[in-house]
XYZ file of C-alpha atoms in Angstrom:
769
model
C 25.611 18.257 29.808
C 28.472 20.050 31.579
C 30.378 22.400 29.267
C 32.942 24.978 30.282
C 34.626 27.723 28.295
C 38.393 27.506 28.677
C 39.115 30.807 26.938
C 36.471 33.425 26.271
C 36.254 34.821 22.741
C 35.312 38.441 22.141
C 31.612 38.264 21.212
C 31.829 41.474 19.180
C 34.693 40.475 16.876
C 34.942 36.703 17.116
C 38.159 34.869 16.223
C 40.902 36.327 14.062
C 42.383 34.466 11.085
C 45.408 33.538 13.215
C 43.135 32.139 15.954
C 41.303 30.012 13.390
C 44.546 28.434 12.153
C 45.543 27.499 15.718
C 42.125 26.062 16.675
C 40.801 22.535 16.364
C 38.509 22.148 13.309
C 35.136 20.437 13.295
C 36.183 17.404 11.252
C 33.121 16.223 9.375
C 32.879 12.934 7.510
C 30.236 12.728 4.813
C 28.956 9.177 5.143
C 26.366 9.638 2.433
C 28.967 9.590 -0.342
C 31.389 6.685 -0.710
C 34.944 7.344 -1.827
C 36.233 6.059 -5.169
C 38.279 3.483 -3.279
C 35.178 2.246 -1.444
C 33.186 2.027 -4.687
C 35.853 -0.080 -6.394
C 36.373 -2.238 -3.288
C 32.647 -2.843 -2.694
C 31.995 -3.765 -6.335
C 34.947 -6.142 -6.724
C 34.977 -7.788 -3.293
C 31.517 -9.339 -3.262
C 30.445 -12.836 -2.284
C 29.166 -13.591 -5.781
C 32.426 -12.444 -7.378
C 34.330 -14.699 -4.992
C 32.095 -17.638 -5.902
C 32.526 -16.915 -9.619
C 36.299 -16.728 -9.166
C 36.343 -20.155 -7.523
C 34.118 -21.551 -10.270
C 36.405 -20.032 -12.914
C 39.439 -21.699 -11.336
C 37.586 -25.012 -11.293
C 36.871 -24.682 -15.035
C 40.497 -23.654 -15.648
C 41.674 -26.896 -14.029
C 39.594 -28.916 -16.487
C 41.281 -27.225 -19.468
C 37.904 -26.305 -21.036
C 38.884 -22.648 -21.274
C 36.015 -21.585 -23.524
C 33.642 -22.323 -20.623
C 35.313 -19.520 -18.689
C 33.413 -16.909 -20.709
C 31.133 -16.314 -17.710
C 34.150 -14.948 -15.773
C 34.597 -12.296 -18.471
C 30.900 -11.385 -18.249
C 31.136 -11.118 -14.464
C 34.196 -8.851 -14.793
C 32.390 -6.736 -17.399
C 29.345 -6.399 -15.134
C 31.567 -5.319 -12.251
C 33.330 -2.696 -14.367
C 29.991 -1.371 -15.673
C 28.726 -1.100 -12.086
C 31.837 0.791 -10.984
C 31.711 3.203 -13.935
C 28.019 3.880 -13.410
C 28.416 4.452 -9.674
C 31.427 6.754 -10.106
C 29.550 8.721 -12.760
C 26.570 9.040 -10.440
C 28.813 10.012 -7.527
C 30.366 12.889 -9.463
C 26.996 14.325 -10.422
C 25.442 13.885 -6.975
C 28.506 15.201 -5.136
C 28.483 18.345 -7.266
C 24.801 18.800 -6.532
C 25.321 18.112 -2.818
C 27.648 21.115 -2.643
C 24.604 23.295 -3.273
C 22.913 21.704 -0.266
C 25.973 21.642 1.987
C 25.071 22.446 5.566
C 26.485 25.790 6.531
C 26.808 27.853 9.682
C 27.215 31.556 10.393
C 30.237 32.485 12.499
C 31.645 35.799 13.676
C 35.252 36.312 12.591
C 37.295 39.503 12.428
C 34.171 41.437 13.376
C 32.209 40.125 10.360
C 29.621 37.379 9.999
C 30.724 34.641 7.582
C 28.757 31.678 6.219
C 30.995 28.601 6.192
C 30.554 24.798 5.832
C 30.058 23.170 9.233
C 33.298 21.198 8.947
C 35.220 24.497 8.918
C 33.908 25.602 12.297
C 36.736 25.658 14.849
C 36.846 25.510 18.603
C 36.101 28.885 20.298
C 34.312 30.237 17.205
C 31.373 32.533 17.919
C 28.421 30.795 16.307
C 25.446 32.892 15.174
C 22.345 30.727 15.548
C 18.778 31.479 14.521
C 15.453 29.774 13.861
C 15.839 26.667 11.707
C 19.552 26.110 12.312
C 20.790 22.667 13.272
C 23.596 22.691 15.811
C 26.579 20.648 14.619
C 28.947 21.338 17.519
C 28.739 21.678 21.290
C 28.537 25.318 22.341
C 27.518 27.654 25.149
C 25.169 30.631 24.725
C 27.062 33.862 25.363
C 24.465 36.365 24.138
C 20.756 36.303 23.253
C 18.100 33.641 23.730
C 16.789 30.726 21.658
C 14.407 27.826 22.017
C 15.880 24.446 21.058
C 14.355 21.098 20.234
C 16.564 18.323 21.619
C 14.270 15.410 20.728
C 17.026 13.738 18.704
C 19.092 13.489 21.878
C 16.498 13.175 24.636
C 13.382 11.872 22.891
C 11.417 14.800 24.343
C 9.751 17.031 21.747
C 9.205 20.009 24.074
C 11.247 23.105 23.266
C 13.859 24.208 25.823
C 14.792 27.850 26.371
C 18.533 28.509 26.132
C 19.890 31.675 27.696
C 23.318 32.983 28.704
C 25.511 30.130 30.015
C 23.233 27.320 28.752
C 24.643 24.579 26.503
C 23.645 24.032 22.885
C 23.953 20.354 22.098
C 25.082 18.956 18.769
C 22.178 17.485 16.830
C 19.534 19.787 18.325
C 17.895 22.498 16.243
C 16.694 26.018 16.959
C 12.923 26.441 17.054
C 12.877 30.201 17.605
C 15.040 33.161 18.579
C 18.594 34.268 17.850
C 21.768 33.987 19.905
C 25.538 33.962 19.883
C 27.214 30.822 21.174
C 30.875 30.017 21.731
C 31.977 26.666 20.347
C 33.416 24.427 23.068
C 33.724 20.993 21.459
C 34.053 19.996 17.802
C 34.343 16.834 15.689
C 34.665 13.555 17.593
C 34.823 15.453 20.915
C 31.208 16.590 20.729
C 28.492 15.149 22.925
C 27.698 12.767 20.127
C 29.820 13.095 17.013
C 27.454 10.810 15.164
C 24.409 12.904 16.023
C 24.141 14.479 12.573
C 23.747 11.051 11.005
C 21.059 10.028 13.465
C 19.348 13.355 12.854
C 19.045 12.564 9.185
C 17.241 9.323 9.901
C 16.892 7.334 13.102
C 15.627 4.335 11.174
C 16.306 2.914 7.744
C 13.915 3.963 5.015
C 11.368 1.232 4.293
C 12.138 -0.483 0.985
C 10.365 -3.587 -0.191
C 12.740 -3.650 -3.174
C 15.872 -3.682 -0.993
C 14.434 -6.257 1.396
C 13.261 -8.502 -1.450
C 16.589 -8.463 -3.275
C 18.410 -9.139 -0.006
C 16.093 -12.114 0.534
C 16.843 -13.456 -2.964
C 20.598 -13.051 -2.427
C 20.400 -14.645 1.012
C 18.442 -17.630 -0.314
C 20.774 -18.077 -3.289
C 23.832 -17.913 -1.042
C 22.410 -20.460 1.377
C 21.384 -23.030 -1.258
C 23.962 -22.774 -4.043
C 27.058 -23.937 -2.101
C 25.532 -27.083 -0.542
C 23.532 -27.862 -3.728
C 26.642 -27.502 -5.901
C 28.759 -29.577 -3.523
C 26.233 -32.413 -3.367
C 25.836 -32.375 -7.170
C 29.619 -32.585 -7.665
C 30.050 -35.382 -5.124
C 27.174 -37.357 -6.631
C 28.595 -37.176 -10.175
C 32.127 -38.055 -9.002
C 30.837 -41.067 -7.086
C 29.033 -42.372 -10.172
C 32.040 -42.001 -12.490
C 35.360 -40.824 -11.033
C 37.068 -40.984 -14.438
C 34.777 -38.218 -15.752
C 35.851 -35.637 -13.160
C 36.299 -32.895 -15.776
C 32.739 -33.374 -17.006
C 31.456 -33.451 -13.400
C 33.174 -30.147 -12.607
C 31.835 -28.444 -15.757
C 28.344 -29.753 -15.043
C 28.437 -28.505 -11.444
C 29.834 -25.113 -12.422
C 27.028 -24.678 -14.967
C 24.394 -25.423 -12.322
C 25.888 -23.066 -9.743
C 26.393 -20.232 -12.260
C 22.746 -20.396 -13.188
C 21.643 -20.019 -9.586
C 23.588 -16.763 -9.066
C 21.300 -13.727 -9.644
C 24.233 -11.292 -9.906
C 22.734 -9.445 -12.875
C 19.723 -8.570 -10.730
C 21.900 -6.773 -8.171
C 23.712 -4.805 -10.879
C 20.438 -3.974 -12.622
C 18.900 -2.625 -9.416
C 21.855 -0.497 -8.350
C 22.329 0.843 -11.889
C 18.640 1.693 -12.337
C 18.458 3.476 -8.979
C 21.692 5.361 -9.642
C 20.447 6.461 -13.062
C 17.177 7.572 -11.490
C 19.108 9.673 -8.971
C 21.167 11.223 -11.792
C 18.027 12.078 -13.774
C 16.530 13.737 -10.701
C 19.808 15.587 -10.127
C 19.466 17.116 -13.581
C 16.127 18.475 -12.365
C 17.933 20.068 -9.381
C 16.588 17.423 -7.001
C 19.125 16.022 -4.542
C 18.526 12.362 -3.609
C 19.895 11.789 -0.104
C 18.508 8.259 0.294
C 18.659 6.125 -2.865
C 15.843 3.712 -1.997
C 13.411 6.577 -1.415
C 13.009 6.523 -5.222
C 11.147 3.248 -4.770
C 9.094 4.608 -1.878
C 8.140 7.613 -3.970
C 6.865 5.272 -6.669
C 4.521 3.632 -4.157
C 3.206 6.844 -2.566
C -0.586 7.068 -2.380
C -0.858 9.956 0.099
C 0.941 13.280 -0.197
C 1.015 15.546 2.874
C 1.850 19.149 2.046
C 2.795 21.910 4.410
C 0.947 25.017 3.224
C 3.563 27.696 3.748
C 6.541 27.295 1.458
C 5.046 24.318 -0.374
C 1.770 25.236 -2.082
C 2.594 28.879 -1.401
C 5.866 30.654 -2.156
C 6.800 30.997 1.511
C 6.407 34.762 1.184
C 3.654 36.646 2.942
C 2.440 40.205 2.876
C 0.282 42.305 5.152
C -2.886 43.149 3.247
C -5.035 44.523 6.084
C -4.964 46.130 9.527
C -8.189 46.508 11.487
C -8.116 48.482 14.728
C -11.595 47.240 15.730
C -12.580 50.821 16.452
C -10.002 50.990 19.243
C -6.724 51.660 17.454
C -5.883 53.676 14.353
C -3.887 52.175 11.491
C -0.981 54.541 12.290
C -0.953 53.490 15.923
C -1.060 49.796 15.011
C 1.794 50.290 12.578
C 3.812 52.079 15.285
C 3.240 49.338 17.884
C 4.061 46.570 15.429
C 7.187 48.383 14.225
C 8.489 48.596 17.792
C 7.560 45.008 18.591
C 9.246 43.467 15.565
C 12.325 45.655 15.926
C 12.794 44.027 19.353
C 11.779 40.481 18.438
C 14.346 38.181 16.861
C 11.633 36.193 15.056
C 12.678 35.648 11.459
C 9.778 33.622 10.076
C 7.687 34.615 7.061
C 5.096 36.391 9.239
C 7.710 38.505 11.018
C 9.339 39.403 7.694
C 5.978 40.474 6.248
C 5.187 42.680 9.245
C 8.634 44.311 9.176
C 8.253 45.003 5.448
C 4.892 46.659 6.190
C 5.826 48.707 9.262
C 9.492 49.590 8.912
C 11.754 50.015 11.979
C 10.677 51.112 15.448
C 12.555 53.124 18.066
C 11.112 52.051 21.431
C 13.265 50.195 23.984
C 12.078 46.859 25.290
C 12.746 45.107 28.602
C 11.929 41.550 27.594
C 10.806 39.500 24.595
C 9.115 36.143 24.207
C 9.773 34.864 20.667
C 7.217 33.013 18.598
C 7.181 29.237 18.812
C 5.000 26.729 17.033
C 3.685 25.449 20.355
C 2.582 28.793 21.847
C 1.626 30.343 18.458
C 2.247 33.835 19.800
C 5.035 36.244 20.693
C 5.219 39.127 23.169
C 7.295 42.192 24.008
C 7.496 44.033 27.328
C 8.415 47.712 26.883
C 9.534 50.276 29.449
C 6.744 51.222 31.793
C 5.640 47.589 31.882
C 3.646 48.022 28.684
C 3.173 44.560 27.174
C 1.980 43.771 23.667
C 1.525 40.435 22.003
C 0.659 39.099 18.558
C -0.524 35.665 17.547
C -3.524 33.418 17.151
C -6.637 34.711 18.948
C -7.333 31.499 20.853
C -3.713 31.387 22.097
C -3.724 34.941 23.496
C -7.035 35.401 25.355
C -8.875 33.225 27.836
C -12.344 34.503 26.976
C -13.042 34.931 23.268
C -15.664 37.399 22.038
C -18.107 36.339 19.355
C -17.984 39.569 17.365
C -14.192 39.385 17.090
C -14.399 35.747 16.031
C -16.950 36.681 13.372
C -14.674 39.386 11.983
C -11.700 37.013 11.976
C -13.917 34.469 10.232
C -14.830 36.902 7.469
C -11.181 37.726 6.811
C -10.135 34.079 7.006
C -12.741 33.152 4.392
C -10.974 35.578 2.063
C -7.773 33.540 2.428
C -6.073 35.712 5.027
C -4.135 34.514 8.019
C -5.409 36.721 10.836
C -3.240 37.655 13.822
C -4.507 39.636 16.769
C -2.622 42.518 18.361
C -3.323 42.616 22.084
C -2.102 44.294 25.239
C -2.053 42.937 28.749
C 0.298 41.022 31.036
C 2.330 37.858 30.839
C 3.221 35.402 33.571
C 6.663 33.894 32.987
C 6.578 32.528 29.436
C 2.782 32.151 29.486
C 1.206 34.635 27.073
C -2.407 33.509 27.168
C -4.480 35.329 29.774
C -6.932 38.194 30.326
C -5.508 40.254 27.488
C -7.330 42.943 25.495
C -7.385 42.658 21.699
C -6.748 46.066 20.127
C -6.431 45.121 16.461
C -6.330 42.504 13.724
C -3.596 41.954 11.132
C -4.493 40.237 7.865
C -1.598 38.460 6.164
C -1.879 36.594 2.890
C 0.172 33.813 1.331
C 1.186 33.974 -2.298
C 0.385 30.775 -4.198
C 3.072 29.092 -6.267
C 2.673 29.348 -10.043
C 1.035 26.275 -11.648
C 0.156 24.825 -8.227
C -3.361 23.914 -9.381
C -2.025 21.984 -12.379
C 0.503 20.181 -10.173
C -2.108 19.052 -7.648
C -4.504 17.981 -10.394
C -1.805 15.627 -11.663
C -1.654 13.880 -8.287
C -5.428 13.480 -8.166
C -5.378 11.893 -11.639
C -2.711 9.468 -10.358
C -4.987 8.446 -7.436
C -2.701 10.102 -4.903
C -4.581 11.642 -1.961
C -3.481 15.184 -1.085
C -3.528 16.409 2.527
C -2.781 20.053 3.397
C -1.335 20.391 6.902
C -0.674 23.779 8.473
C -0.307 25.490 11.819
C -2.460 28.379 10.563
C -6.162 29.021 11.121
C -8.118 26.247 9.356
C -10.377 28.774 7.627
C -7.370 30.518 6.112
C -5.789 27.208 5.177
C -9.048 26.039 3.578
C -9.361 29.237 1.517
C -5.782 28.949 0.236
C -6.147 25.203 -0.381
C -9.334 25.662 -2.376
C -7.669 28.326 -4.526
C -4.922 25.775 -5.201
C -7.484 23.159 -6.225
C -7.356 20.897 -3.155
C -10.422 18.693 -2.720
C -11.956 17.829 0.647
C -13.133 19.258 3.961
C -11.192 21.286 6.524
C -10.848 20.773 10.273
C -9.378 22.625 13.239
C -6.955 20.188 14.883
C -7.385 21.828 18.294
C -10.885 20.285 18.315
C -9.812 16.813 17.175
C -9.545 13.970 19.673
C -9.369 10.992 17.306
C -6.537 11.594 14.811
C -7.103 8.241 13.067
C -10.671 9.234 12.204
C -9.658 12.786 11.270
C -7.075 11.765 8.658
C -9.684 9.496 7.061
C -12.398 12.163 6.972
C -10.611 15.433 6.198
C -8.072 16.677 3.644
C -7.280 20.169 5.010
C -5.936 20.581 8.538
C -5.363 23.826 10.427
C -3.905 24.648 13.843
C -1.702 21.562 13.623
C 1.140 21.288 16.132
C 4.468 19.663 15.176
C 3.605 16.666 17.358
C 0.226 16.307 15.632
C 1.895 16.402 12.202
C 4.007 13.458 13.284
C 0.962 11.610 14.670
C -0.962 12.199 11.451
C 1.806 10.669 9.345
C 1.993 7.662 11.685
C -1.796 7.295 11.590
C -1.864 7.275 7.787
C 0.893 4.655 7.744
C -1.002 2.552 10.272
C -3.987 2.612 7.921
C -1.853 1.122 5.144
C -0.916 4.270 3.221
C 2.521 5.057 1.813
C 3.084 8.660 2.855
C 5.208 11.395 1.331
C 5.618 14.598 3.330
C 6.895 17.967 2.147
C 8.020 20.833 4.341
C 10.456 23.660 4.799
C 10.277 24.670 8.460
C 11.523 23.356 11.777
C 7.945 22.498 12.753
C 7.918 19.916 9.941
C 11.010 18.003 11.101
C 9.320 15.366 13.258
C 6.743 14.548 10.571
C 9.406 14.431 7.856
C 11.437 11.932 9.879
C 8.456 9.580 10.154
C 7.246 9.852 6.542
C 8.026 7.054 4.090
C 9.431 9.670 1.717
C 10.328 13.157 2.965
C 10.827 16.125 0.650
C 12.381 19.415 1.753
C 12.530 22.761 0.025
C 16.026 24.027 -0.758
C 15.301 27.342 0.940
C 14.067 25.577 4.057
C 15.845 25.236 7.383
C 19.040 23.199 7.740
C 17.229 20.839 10.116
C 14.517 20.180 7.520
C 16.998 19.498 4.725
C 19.005 17.294 7.075
C 16.175 14.795 7.655
C 14.737 14.822 4.128
C 15.243 12.029 1.620
C 14.821 14.457 -1.301
C 15.694 18.151 -1.448
C 14.172 20.452 -4.078
C 17.183 22.726 -4.362
C 15.346 25.411 -6.339
C 12.056 25.084 -4.399
C 10.622 23.743 -7.671
C 7.422 22.161 -6.383
C 6.179 22.138 -9.988
C 8.788 19.394 -10.580
C 6.958 16.999 -8.237
C 4.998 15.236 -11.026
C 8.194 14.540 -12.966
C 9.882 13.346 -9.742
C 7.010 10.946 -9.082
C 7.109 9.735 -12.692
C 10.847 9.094 -12.477
C 10.400 7.004 -9.341
C 7.681 4.930 -10.962
C 9.687 4.413 -14.155
C 12.691 3.138 -12.200
C 10.810 0.681 -9.994
C 8.394 -0.590 -12.652
C 11.319 -1.350 -14.943
C 13.283 -3.077 -12.181
C 10.252 -5.273 -11.459
C 9.800 -6.124 -15.126
C 13.475 -6.876 -15.756
C 13.988 -8.734 -12.470
C 11.589 -11.460 -13.584
C 13.871 -12.172 -16.559
C 16.882 -12.707 -14.292
C 14.964 -14.947 -11.913
C 13.881 -17.347 -14.677
C 17.483 -18.603 -14.968
C 17.961 -18.705 -11.179
C 14.779 -20.716 -10.670
C 15.233 -23.266 -13.455
C 18.924 -23.722 -12.556
C 18.002 -24.512 -8.962
C 15.248 -26.892 -10.083
C 17.484 -28.708 -12.572
C 20.271 -28.950 -9.991
C 17.939 -30.766 -7.608
C 16.748 -33.029 -10.417
C 20.399 -33.776 -11.317
C 21.115 -34.772 -7.706
C 18.180 -37.201 -7.555
C 17.780 -38.348 -11.181
C 20.006 -37.107 -14.020
C 23.504 -38.434 -14.428
C 24.827 -34.939 -15.250
C 23.623 -31.353 -15.435
C 22.187 -30.781 -18.942
C 24.105 -27.570 -19.730
C 27.722 -26.500 -19.989
C 28.704 -23.088 -18.571
C 29.138 -21.429 -21.972
C 25.721 -22.633 -23.108
C 24.076 -20.966 -20.139
C 26.035 -17.803 -20.996
C 24.153 -17.704 -24.325
C 20.790 -18.144 -22.564
C 21.667 -15.441 -20.011
C 22.981 -12.939 -22.546
C 20.022 -13.108 -24.933
C 17.208 -13.838 -22.497
C 18.122 -11.733 -19.473
C 21.341 -9.712 -19.667
C 20.845 -7.415 -22.658
C 17.006 -7.256 -22.462
C 17.083 -6.578 -18.729
C 19.172 -3.442 -19.072
C 17.334 -2.207 -22.183
C 13.921 -2.586 -20.534
C 15.202 -0.837 -17.400
C 15.432 2.370 -19.442
C 11.848 2.344 -20.715
C 9.162 4.728 -19.402
C 6.389 3.171 -17.288
C 4.539 5.673 -15.113
C 1.932 3.457 -13.452
C 1.823 3.583 -9.679
C 3.751 0.679 -8.162
C 1.471 -1.682 -6.272
C 1.659 -5.198 -4.891
C 4.565 -7.112 -3.408
C 7.856 -7.123 -5.301
C 8.689 -10.788 -4.678
C 5.186 -11.953 -5.536
C 5.255 -9.886 -8.716
C 8.665 -10.964 -10.051
C 8.381 -14.619 -9.029
C 4.898 -14.748 -10.556
C 6.265 -13.535 -13.885
C 9.373 -15.729 -13.724
C 7.690 -18.959 -12.617
C 6.039 -19.965 -15.945
C 9.336 -19.585 -17.833
C 11.321 -21.510 -15.219
C 8.764 -24.321 -15.042
C 8.689 -24.520 -18.842
C 12.474 -24.974 -19.071
C 12.443 -27.634 -16.337
C 9.570 -29.547 -18.015
C 11.228 -29.292 -21.439
C 14.502 -30.727 -20.101
C 12.702 -33.467 -18.185
C 10.706 -34.540 -21.282
C 13.858 -34.384 -23.411
C 15.505 -36.744 -20.933
C 12.523 -39.109 -21.169
C 12.958 -39.191 -24.962
C 16.733 -39.762 -24.833
C 16.360 -43.513 -25.271
C 13.708 -43.530 -28.030
C 15.483 -40.793 -30.005
C 18.947 -42.241 -29.277
C 20.396 -38.967 -28.027
C 24.064 -38.799 -27.116
C 25.142 -36.584 -24.213
C 26.205 -33.869 -26.689
C 22.885 -34.077 -28.589
C 20.903 -33.960 -25.332
C 22.844 -30.867 -24.244
C 22.293 -29.280 -27.682
C 18.535 -29.889 -27.554
C 18.316 -28.457 -24.003
C 20.282 -25.342 -25.038
C 18.037 -24.689 -28.062
C 14.848 -25.184 -26.045
C 16.051 -23.069 -23.078
C 17.183 -20.237 -25.394
C 13.867 -20.250 -27.264
C 11.983 -20.358 -23.971
C 13.918 -17.307 -22.746
C 12.874 -15.363 -25.857
C 9.242 -16.407 -25.326
C 9.419 -15.159 -21.735
C 10.923 -11.931 -23.062
C 7.971 -11.629 -25.446
C 5.446 -11.906 -22.574
C 7.376 -9.331 -20.539
C 7.487 -6.938 -23.527
C 3.726 -7.117 -24.088
C 2.165 -4.682 -24.993
C 4.653 -3.987 -27.749
C 6.438 -0.710 -28.466
C 8.899 0.092 -31.234
C 11.830 -0.377 -28.847
C 10.517 -3.732 -27.612
C 9.922 -4.998 -31.146
C 13.476 -4.028 -32.096
C 14.812 -5.716 -28.965
C 12.991 -8.980 -29.740
C 14.185 -8.967 -33.357
C 17.804 -8.389 -32.277
C 17.683 -11.124 -29.624
C 16.145 -13.601 -32.092
C 18.837 -12.735 -34.638
C 21.451 -13.199 -31.908
C 20.031 -16.652 -31.130
C 20.140 -17.707 -34.790
C 23.733 -16.455 -35.141
C 24.779 -18.156 -31.909
C 23.261 -21.518 -32.871
C 24.673 -21.497 -36.407
C 27.883 -19.462 -36.576
C 29.162 -20.258 -33.066
C 27.842 -23.806 -32.677
C 31.323 -25.248 -32.159
C 32.179 -22.702 -29.472
C 28.939 -23.571 -27.691
C 29.499 -27.371 -27.869
C 26.455 -27.741 -30.145
C 26.312 -30.785 -32.434
C 24.137 -31.938 -35.308
C 20.763 -33.615 -34.690
C 19.041 -36.489 -36.448
C 15.824 -35.974 -38.434
C 13.554 -37.210 -35.617
C 15.486 -35.266 -33.019
C 14.952 -32.155 -35.177
C 11.225 -32.926 -35.368
C 11.118 -33.286 -31.588
C 12.828 -29.898 -31.128
C 10.459 -28.245 -33.631
C 7.423 -29.606 -31.757
C 8.794 -28.219 -28.506
C 9.424 -24.804 -30.050
C 5.856 -24.759 -31.390
C 4.071 -25.547 -28.134
C 6.231 -23.537 -25.704
C 4.584 -20.123 -26.458
C 1.046 -21.443 -25.859
C 2.073 -23.361 -22.743
C 3.773 -20.265 -21.370
C 0.663 -18.183 -22.021
C -1.603 -20.692 -20.226
C 0.718 -20.875 -17.210
C 1.021 -17.089 -17.099
C -2.780 -16.711 -16.999
C -3.013 -19.285 -14.207
C -0.306 -17.552 -12.159
C -1.889 -14.112 -12.736
C -5.243 -15.418 -11.486
C -3.591 -16.849 -8.369
C -1.788 -13.561 -7.639
C -5.003 -11.578 -8.202
C -6.931 -13.922 -5.906
C -4.338 -13.581 -3.128
C -3.957 -9.798 -3.526
């Protein structure tokens, strides 16, 4: 990447206010939040709305205006969807402001934290560990290591010094630097890089894919089926064109699962709003479903099960160095180093400031697991993991480190020696040990116990010493064995055998997530540091801490804005409630779609006309699917989501759909013996289909709760009122004595038949599972 600075900015003062006004801003478009105009447009201008509009016009031509009630219901559904989405947008947008990506710039001699879209060309950008670069810039002071895997696909860190470019979309792994902004907005190397950073692939969602499949199938079949049905009826009796149109419209309306789409989007939006009230920002709506299916939870130790704060609890000079001398060396080292991780902060808090001058520094990185400082006189000191600093380890030092690690300490060694280039490991002499301890989060044990009770496997993944990680994990209540990932060759076997992992590199974290997914697990990953980014991007559901790095929050599907890990059980419950209720309610909507499609085919090849009028199907839809679907979508159901969505909802819907089809077919067979007119036949079909829909509702509501009982009572009352008070509006006519007996027999046997078919379908699903 070839970048040149046209006009150099003073690196001590940065731009003035006047310079900022004259400079080109970093225009940033938030593609995660749709505008009000987009929401209204996308809800009104849908394929199903267009089809319903055409059907409404067809009914209008016939003059049977009462049959246009379905158009009003479609309009009402659309308005409800718009209102719900706008309401959700307001809440989520307000919450997103708390998570807005910001950058530090130098202006008028002072460092200011501003939203990334307010960065201007020639700004002096202050970058540090964890920052994601949102513009193209050139380093003008200091040194950082950057991960450019989003751009290049290579996960190795690249050192950036004076004159080197910082590319938009990359993130800082270690170090601090000043960089002058060269290109902003659409002029950057890739102005869309921030979006690709958030997710290079679409989150997996069986729910989204299944609903898209249902919509695609309905769209493909309803137009040709409706056309053939209309042509067939017109060919048989051209003088009855009004009746043919109404019959066709009724069949096509029934095949449209529009309520299912509204139910899903509304339920997900309400789930996101409920999580927002818990200070959880949902950045990918369908991750709510993924969360409901999670069976493996990977936790980064630092900042997740611990508070992300560390403190020095021990210094051991190994008989070579006094505590005062160790404190002095460390104070000088960490006054020179730009490292700003939790370990560096703990050491600075323990030692205070140093006064020695250094010649060169090598900052800590997750790959080298050590840092070094070269002082005047070529004196070189380094701190880090023992195995990453010396070539030849000594048993007695390992034993002492082991004893401290078993007490839950993270043990760093202080060594002196020489470095070759950026290579720290060598024939260095260890002159002391530093014991640092994590502070566990409150209630962490109770939180993890909840996941175990829910049959969710917990994996602790950390770059620290496995003995330290194991000690902390056991204090937190984690079950399972620990392993040092530097000794692991078969990651697939390791993730099956162990639950606590130490010395894990960022690349290994990613491989572990992929391995768990390959073994059929749905994986959630939490993290707060740059070293978690690659694993978070691969996880089925990624959760970032609000205090974590910008890069981490950028790739996460959920952000815990207050670092409230204790909220994880309620987050998991909310996801399960949403998806379980969508699955339960979706089966109600599909009953009408399935029996409408079946009856349409039967009409084409057998019946002279479709057995329902549009307004009659509106009654069936309102009482059997519409109102119950949205009421049930609000009920709590915290069971873990398992199985295939389509198999589940079609399995529940199939008995009801088959029952309606069989009832209509048998009614048609008895038309001659019972001397049914067309109006009486339509009346009988409407009564039977409405009763069948309530019976299906009963099976879906089992086991009963107070809310479900009340719902059933209200829907039954609605059916009675509809059939008696509004019989004229619904084209219902009186029946003869024997026709009434026939209807009563049907109503009596439908519940038992439904129950038998449901048991048969459940056995089939269980056998194929």
